[in-house]
PDB file of C-alpha atoms in Angstrom:
ATOM      1  CA  ALA O   1      12.708   3.047 -18.834  1.00  0.00           C
ATOM      2  CA  LYS O   2      10.135   5.599 -16.082  1.00  0.00           C
ATOM      3  CA  GLU O   3      12.685   5.785 -12.162  1.00  0.00           C
ATOM      4  CA  ALA O   4      10.354   4.042 -10.425  1.00  0.00           C
ATOM      5  CA  PRO O   5       8.839   6.575  -7.349  1.00  0.00           C
ATOM      6  CA  PHE O   6      10.109   5.580  -3.445  1.00  0.00           C
ATOM      7  CA  VAL O   7       7.398   3.200  -2.100  1.00  0.00           C
ATOM      8  CA  VAL O   8       7.903   3.265   1.884  1.00  0.00           C
ATOM      9  CA  GLN O   9       6.569   0.213   3.433  1.00  0.00           C
ATOM     10  CA  GLY O  10       5.682  -0.899   6.505  1.00  0.00           C
ATOM     11  CA  VAL O  11       3.461  -4.259   8.564  1.00  0.00           C
ATOM     12  CA  LEU O  12       1.905  -2.941  12.155  1.00  0.00           C
ATOM     13  CA  ALA O  13       1.852  -6.402  14.328  1.00  0.00           C
ATOM     14  CA  LEU O  14      -1.659  -6.415  15.800  1.00  0.00           C
ATOM     15  CA  SER O  15      -0.641  -9.873  17.803  1.00  0.00           C
ATOM     16  CA  ASP O  16       2.459 -11.796  18.173  1.00  0.00           C
ATOM     17  CA  THR O  17       3.650 -13.482  15.760  1.00  0.00           C
ATOM     18  CA  ARG O  18       5.750 -16.698  15.967  1.00  0.00           C
ATOM     19  CA  ASP O  19       7.789 -18.493  13.173  1.00  0.00           C
ATOM     20  CA  GLU O  20       5.422 -21.496  12.822  1.00  0.00           C
ATOM     21  CA  ASP O  21       2.861 -18.440  11.856  1.00  0.00           C
ATOM     22  CA  GLY O  22       4.092 -17.382   9.095  1.00  0.00           C
ATOM     23  CA  GLY O  23       5.240 -13.819   9.015  1.00  0.00           C
ATOM     24  CA  PHE O  24       7.662 -11.075   6.613  1.00  0.00           C
ATOM     25  CA  LEU O  25      10.848 -12.192   6.071  1.00  0.00           C
ATOM     26  CA  CYS O  26      12.731  -9.574   3.606  1.00  0.00           C
ATOM     27  CA  VAL O  27      16.573  -9.367   2.717  1.00  0.00           C
ATOM     28  CA  PRO O  28      18.279  -7.223   4.083  1.00  0.00           C
ATOM     29  CA  GLY O  29      20.176  -4.049   2.216  1.00  0.00           C
ATOM     30  CA  SER O  30      18.799  -5.122  -0.709  1.00  0.00           C
ATOM     31  CA  HIS O  31      17.255  -2.164  -1.539  1.00  0.00           C
ATOM     32  CA  ARG O  32      20.363  -1.276  -2.321  1.00  0.00           C
ATOM     33  CA  ILE O  33      20.875  -4.004  -5.714  1.00  0.00           C
ATOM     34  CA  SER O  34      17.327  -3.698  -6.092  1.00  0.00           C
ATOM     35  CA  LYS O  35      16.996  -1.868  -9.556  1.00  0.00           C
ATOM     36  CA  GLU O  36      20.299  -3.143  -9.998  1.00  0.00           C
ATOM     37  CA  TRP O  37      19.186  -7.593 -10.483  1.00  0.00           C
ATOM     38  CA  ALA O  38      16.171  -6.161 -11.868  1.00  0.00           C
ATOM     39  CA  LEU O  39      18.303  -4.922 -14.342  1.00  0.00           C
ATOM     40  CA  ILE O  40      20.290  -8.278 -14.838  1.00  0.00           C
ATOM     41  CA  ASN O  41      17.335 -10.074 -14.831  1.00  0.00           C
ATOM     42  CA  GLU O  42      15.629  -8.517 -17.353  1.00  0.00           C
ATOM     43  CA  TRP O  43      12.390  -8.775 -14.834  1.00  0.00           C
ATOM     44  CA  ASP O  44      10.953  -5.991 -16.910  1.00  0.00           C
ATOM     45  CA  LYS O  45      10.666  -7.422 -19.728  1.00  0.00           C
ATOM     46  CA  ARG O  46       9.102 -11.280 -18.113  1.00  0.00           C
ATOM     47  CA  HIS O  47       7.019  -9.829 -15.268  1.00  0.00           C
ATOM     48  CA  TYR O  48       4.385  -7.210 -13.954  1.00  0.00           C
ATOM     49  CA  PRO O  49       6.613  -3.885 -13.428  1.00  0.00           C
ATOM     50  CA  GLY O  50       7.506  -3.259  -9.642  1.00  0.00           C
ATOM     51  CA  GLN O  51       7.087  -7.210  -8.227  1.00  0.00           C
ATOM     52  CA  LEU O  52      10.755  -8.474  -7.390  1.00  0.00           C
ATOM     53  CA  ARG O  53      10.744 -11.987  -6.868  1.00  0.00           C
ATOM     54  CA  PRO O  54      14.047 -14.083  -7.215  1.00  0.00           C
ATOM     55  CA  GLU O  55      13.236 -18.111  -9.111  1.00  0.00           C
ATOM     56  CA  LYS O  56      14.196 -20.440  -6.581  1.00  0.00           C
ATOM     57  CA  ASP O  57      18.164 -20.683  -7.448  1.00  0.00           C
ATOM     58  CA  ASP O  58      18.381 -16.643  -7.309  1.00  0.00           C
ATOM     59  CA  PRO O  59      21.939 -16.212  -4.024  1.00  0.00           C
ATOM     60  CA  LEU O  60      19.437 -13.299  -2.568  1.00  0.00           C
ATOM     61  CA  HIS O  61      17.432 -16.568  -0.929  1.00  0.00           C
ATOM     62  CA  ASN O  62      20.529 -18.084   0.938  1.00  0.00           C
ATOM     63  CA  HIS O  63      20.186 -14.229   3.253  1.00  0.00           C
ATOM     64  CA  ILE O  64      15.971 -13.623   3.694  1.00  0.00           C
ATOM     65  CA  GLU O  65      16.177 -13.530   7.764  1.00  0.00           C
ATOM     66  CA  LYS O  66      12.902 -14.298   9.046  1.00  0.00           C
ATOM     67  CA  ILE O  67      11.144 -11.184  10.611  1.00  0.00           C
ATOM     68  CA  PRO O  68       9.068 -11.941  14.502  1.00  0.00           C
ATOM     69  CA  LEU O  69       6.994  -8.965  15.433  1.00  0.00           C
ATOM     70  CA  ARG O  70       5.363  -7.897  19.037  1.00  0.00           C
ATOM     71  CA  ALA O  71       1.419  -7.014  19.024  1.00  0.00           C
ATOM     72  CA  GLY O  72       2.013  -3.343  18.953  1.00  0.00           C
ATOM     73  CA  SER O  73       5.367  -3.184  16.670  1.00  0.00           C
ATOM     74  CA  ILE O  74       5.974  -2.013  13.715  1.00  0.00           C
ATOM     75  CA  VAL O  75       8.870  -3.358  10.540  1.00  0.00           C
ATOM     76  CA  ILE O  76       9.317   0.265   7.959  1.00  0.00           C
ATOM     77  CA  TRP O  77      10.997  -0.877   4.973  1.00  0.00           C
ATOM     78  CA  SER O  78      12.045   0.582   0.979  1.00  0.00           C
ATOM     79  CA  GLY O  79       9.947  -0.320  -1.419  1.00  0.00           C
ATOM     80  CA  PHE O  80      13.292  -1.758  -3.472  1.00  0.00           C
ATOM     81  CA  THR O  81      13.380  -4.088  -0.926  1.00  0.00           C
ATOM     82  CA  PHE O  82      13.232  -7.957  -1.724  1.00  0.00           C
ATOM     83  CA  HIS O  83      10.000  -8.321   1.034  1.00  0.00           C
ATOM     84  CA  ALA O  84       7.425 -11.209   0.948  1.00  0.00           C
ATOM     85  CA  ASN O  85       5.683 -13.042   3.572  1.00  0.00           C
ATOM     86  CA  HIS O  86       6.394 -16.633   5.119  1.00  0.00           C
ATOM     87  CA  PRO O  87       3.159 -19.070   5.634  1.00  0.00           C
ATOM     88  CA  ASN O  88       1.152 -19.369   8.317  1.00  0.00           C
ATOM     89  CA  GLN O  89       1.948 -23.122   9.012  1.00  0.00           C
ATOM     90  CA  SER O  90       0.287 -22.844  13.826  1.00  0.00           C
ATOM     91  CA  ASP O  91      -3.282 -22.752  13.949  1.00  0.00           C
ATOM     92  CA  ARG O  92      -3.597 -19.256  15.546  1.00  0.00           C
ATOM     93  CA  TRP O  93      -4.524 -15.911  13.270  1.00  0.00           C
ATOM     94  CA  ARG O  94      -1.631 -13.871  12.614  1.00  0.00           C
ATOM     95  CA  VAL O  95      -3.111 -10.251  12.301  1.00  0.00           C
ATOM     96  CA  ASN O  96      -1.697  -7.384  10.832  1.00  0.00           C
ATOM     97  CA  GLN O  97      -2.243  -3.441   8.643  1.00  0.00           C
ATOM     98  CA  TYR O  98       0.025  -3.430   5.931  1.00  0.00           C
ATOM     99  CA  LEU O  99       1.172  -0.227   4.419  1.00  0.00           C
ATOM    100  CA  ARG O 100       2.263   1.500   1.729  1.00  0.00           C
ATOM    101  CA  MET O 101       2.772   5.020   1.673  1.00  0.00           C
ATOM    102  CA  TYR O 102       4.120   6.171  -2.394  1.00  0.00           C
ATOM    103  CA  PRO O 103       4.901  10.565  -3.664  1.00  0.00           C
ATOM    104  CA  VAL O 104       1.584  12.041  -4.519  1.00  0.00           C
ATOM    105  CA  LYS O 105       2.661  12.755  -8.152  1.00  0.00           C
ATOM    106  CA  THR O 106       2.929   8.829  -8.292  1.00  0.00           C
ATOM    107  CA  THR O 107       1.185   7.025 -10.740  1.00  0.00           C
ATOM    108  CA  ARG O 108      -2.076   7.102  -9.462  1.00  0.00           C
ATOM    109  CA  PHE O 109      -2.386   3.130  -7.580  1.00  0.00           C
ATOM    110  CA  LEU O 110      -5.108   0.327  -9.385  1.00  0.00           C
ATOM    111  CA  PRO O 111      -6.931  -1.986  -7.902  1.00  0.00           C
ATOM    112  CA  TYR O 112      -5.916  -5.760  -8.308  1.00  0.00           C
ATOM    113  CA  ALA O 113      -9.731  -5.696  -9.325  1.00  0.00           C
ATOM    114  CA  PRO O 114     -10.890  -2.789 -11.359  1.00  0.00           C
ATOM    115  CA  ASP O 115     -14.407  -2.892 -12.214  1.00  0.00           C
ATOM    116  CA  GLU O 116     -16.168  -3.236  -9.292  1.00  0.00           C
ATOM    117  CA  ARG O 117     -18.528  -5.421 -11.064  1.00  0.00           C
ATOM    118  CA  ASP O 118     -16.058  -7.780  -9.586  1.00  0.00           C
ATOM    119  CA  TYR O 119     -16.880  -7.510  -6.163  1.00  0.00           C
ATOM    120  CA  PRO O 120     -19.819  -9.125  -4.911  1.00  0.00           C
ATOM    121  CA  GLU O 121     -22.053  -6.608  -3.758  1.00  0.00           C
ATOM    122  CA  ASP O 122     -22.250  -7.081  -0.017  1.00  0.00           C
ATOM    123  CA  PHE O 123     -18.442  -6.151  -0.973  1.00  0.00           C
ATOM    124  CA  ARG O 124     -18.312  -3.951  -2.983  1.00  0.00           C
ATOM    125  CA  PRO O 125     -16.133  -0.799  -2.075  1.00  0.00           C
ATOM    126  CA  LYS O 126     -17.604   2.064  -0.964  1.00  0.00           C
ATOM    127  CA  ILE O 127     -16.082   5.137  -0.754  1.00  0.00           C
ATOM    128  CA  THR O 128     -16.313   8.755  -0.066  1.00  0.00           C
ATOM    129  CA  PRO O 129     -14.021  11.136  -2.437  1.00  0.00           C
ATOM    130  CA  LEU O 130     -11.849  11.261   0.365  1.00  0.00           C
ATOM    131  CA  GLY O 131     -11.110   7.615   0.835  1.00  0.00           C
ATOM    132  CA  ARG O 132     -10.779   7.351  -3.613  1.00  0.00           C
ATOM    133  CA  LYS O 133      -7.936  10.725  -2.332  1.00  0.00           C
ATOM    134  CA  LEU O 134      -6.297   9.085   0.340  1.00  0.00           C
ATOM    135  CA  PHE O 135      -6.524   5.680  -2.387  1.00  0.00           C
ATOM    136  CA  GLY O 136      -4.880   7.053  -4.377  1.00  0.00           C
ATOM    137  CA  ILE O 137      -7.797   6.159  -6.877  1.00  0.00           C
ATOM    138  CA  ASP O 138      -8.559   9.772  -7.478  1.00  0.00           C
ATOM    139  CA  LYS O 139      -6.145  12.397  -8.028  1.00  0.00           C
ATOM    140  CA  TRP O 140      -5.169  15.906  -5.155  1.00  0.00           C
ATOM    141  CA  GLU O 141      -6.713  18.061  -7.060  1.00  0.00           C
ATOM    142  CA  GLU O 142      -8.041  21.854  -5.844  1.00  0.00           C
ATOM    143  CA  GLU O 143     -12.353  20.672  -5.282  1.00  0.00           C
ATOM    144  CA  LYS O 144     -14.500  22.496  -7.765  1.00  0.00           C
ATOM    145  CA  GLU O 145     -16.900  25.490  -5.607  1.00  0.00           C
ATOM    146  CA  GLU O 146     -19.700  23.360  -6.699  1.00  0.00           C
ATOM    147  CA  GLU O 147     -18.280  19.862  -4.962  1.00  0.00           C
ATOM    148  CA  LYS O 148     -17.931  22.468  -2.034  1.00  0.00           C
ATOM    149  CA  GLU O 149     -21.191  23.318  -1.711  1.00  0.00           C
ATOM    150  CA  LYS O 150     -22.064  19.354  -1.812  1.00  0.00           C
ATOM    151  CA  ASP O 151     -20.393  19.679   1.948  1.00  0.00           C
ATOM    152  CA  VAL O 152     -21.929  22.240   2.461  1.00  0.00           C
ATOM    153  CA  THR O 153     -23.895  21.428   5.563  1.00  0.00           C
ATOM    154  CA  GLU O 154     -27.612  22.976   5.591  1.00  0.00           C
ATOM    155  CA  ASP O 155     -27.414  24.547   8.729  1.00  0.00           C
ATOM    156  CA  GLN O 156     -24.050  26.181   7.564  1.00  0.00           C
ATOM    157  CA  LYS O 157     -25.911  27.732   4.236  1.00  0.00           C
ATOM    158  CA  GLU O 158     -28.445  28.947   6.357  1.00  0.00           C
ATOM    159  CA  LYS O 159     -25.737  30.570   8.613  1.00  0.00           C
ATOM    160  CA  LYS O 160     -24.433  31.637   5.469  1.00  0.00           C
ATOM    161  CA  GLU O 161     -27.227  33.087   3.904  1.00  0.00           C
ATOM    162  CA  LYS O 162     -28.426  35.056   6.896  1.00  0.00           C
ATOM    163  CA  LYS O 163     -25.139  36.257   9.052  1.00  0.00           C
ATOM    164  CA  GLY O 164     -22.727  34.937   6.653  1.00  0.00           C
ATOM    165  CA  TRP O 165     -19.529  32.644   6.535  1.00  0.00           C
ATOM    166  CA  PHE O 166     -17.467  35.753   9.652  1.00  0.00           C
ATOM    167  CA  SER O 167     -20.417  36.551  12.278  1.00  0.00           C
TER     168      SER O 167
END
């Protein structure tokens, strides 16, 4: 089996999160046992790789801790940590920004809707070439010379032709 890449994840709270607002929960320290747990439970043969979800009767549930957050707080964890969100049971919004970081050399991220036609017209992603790299859709490779030229403005082209870049 292919070794899973080290992934760092996080959640930045943009609003206070009370217990009844739902929010982040995890099994602290589970990053140390999640690979072994997946092997013992033959997880990769039954489920989507990388999505570890213990069954309701799994003893891991006895170790779940809810992590309340105040606006401006951030929680960062290993992607191998068992984690989830518990449901919002209040009338308040829970506003967070989620983060995921992994080595550039890993398999690129595949969006859940790989075909942009799966998105409503108004919500189709409009991503720049740099954004495509930052989101992991495209590889980080040296740009071809003609691609670099596209990024040069007309004023810069004129200056280059008349005086050279460093004149």
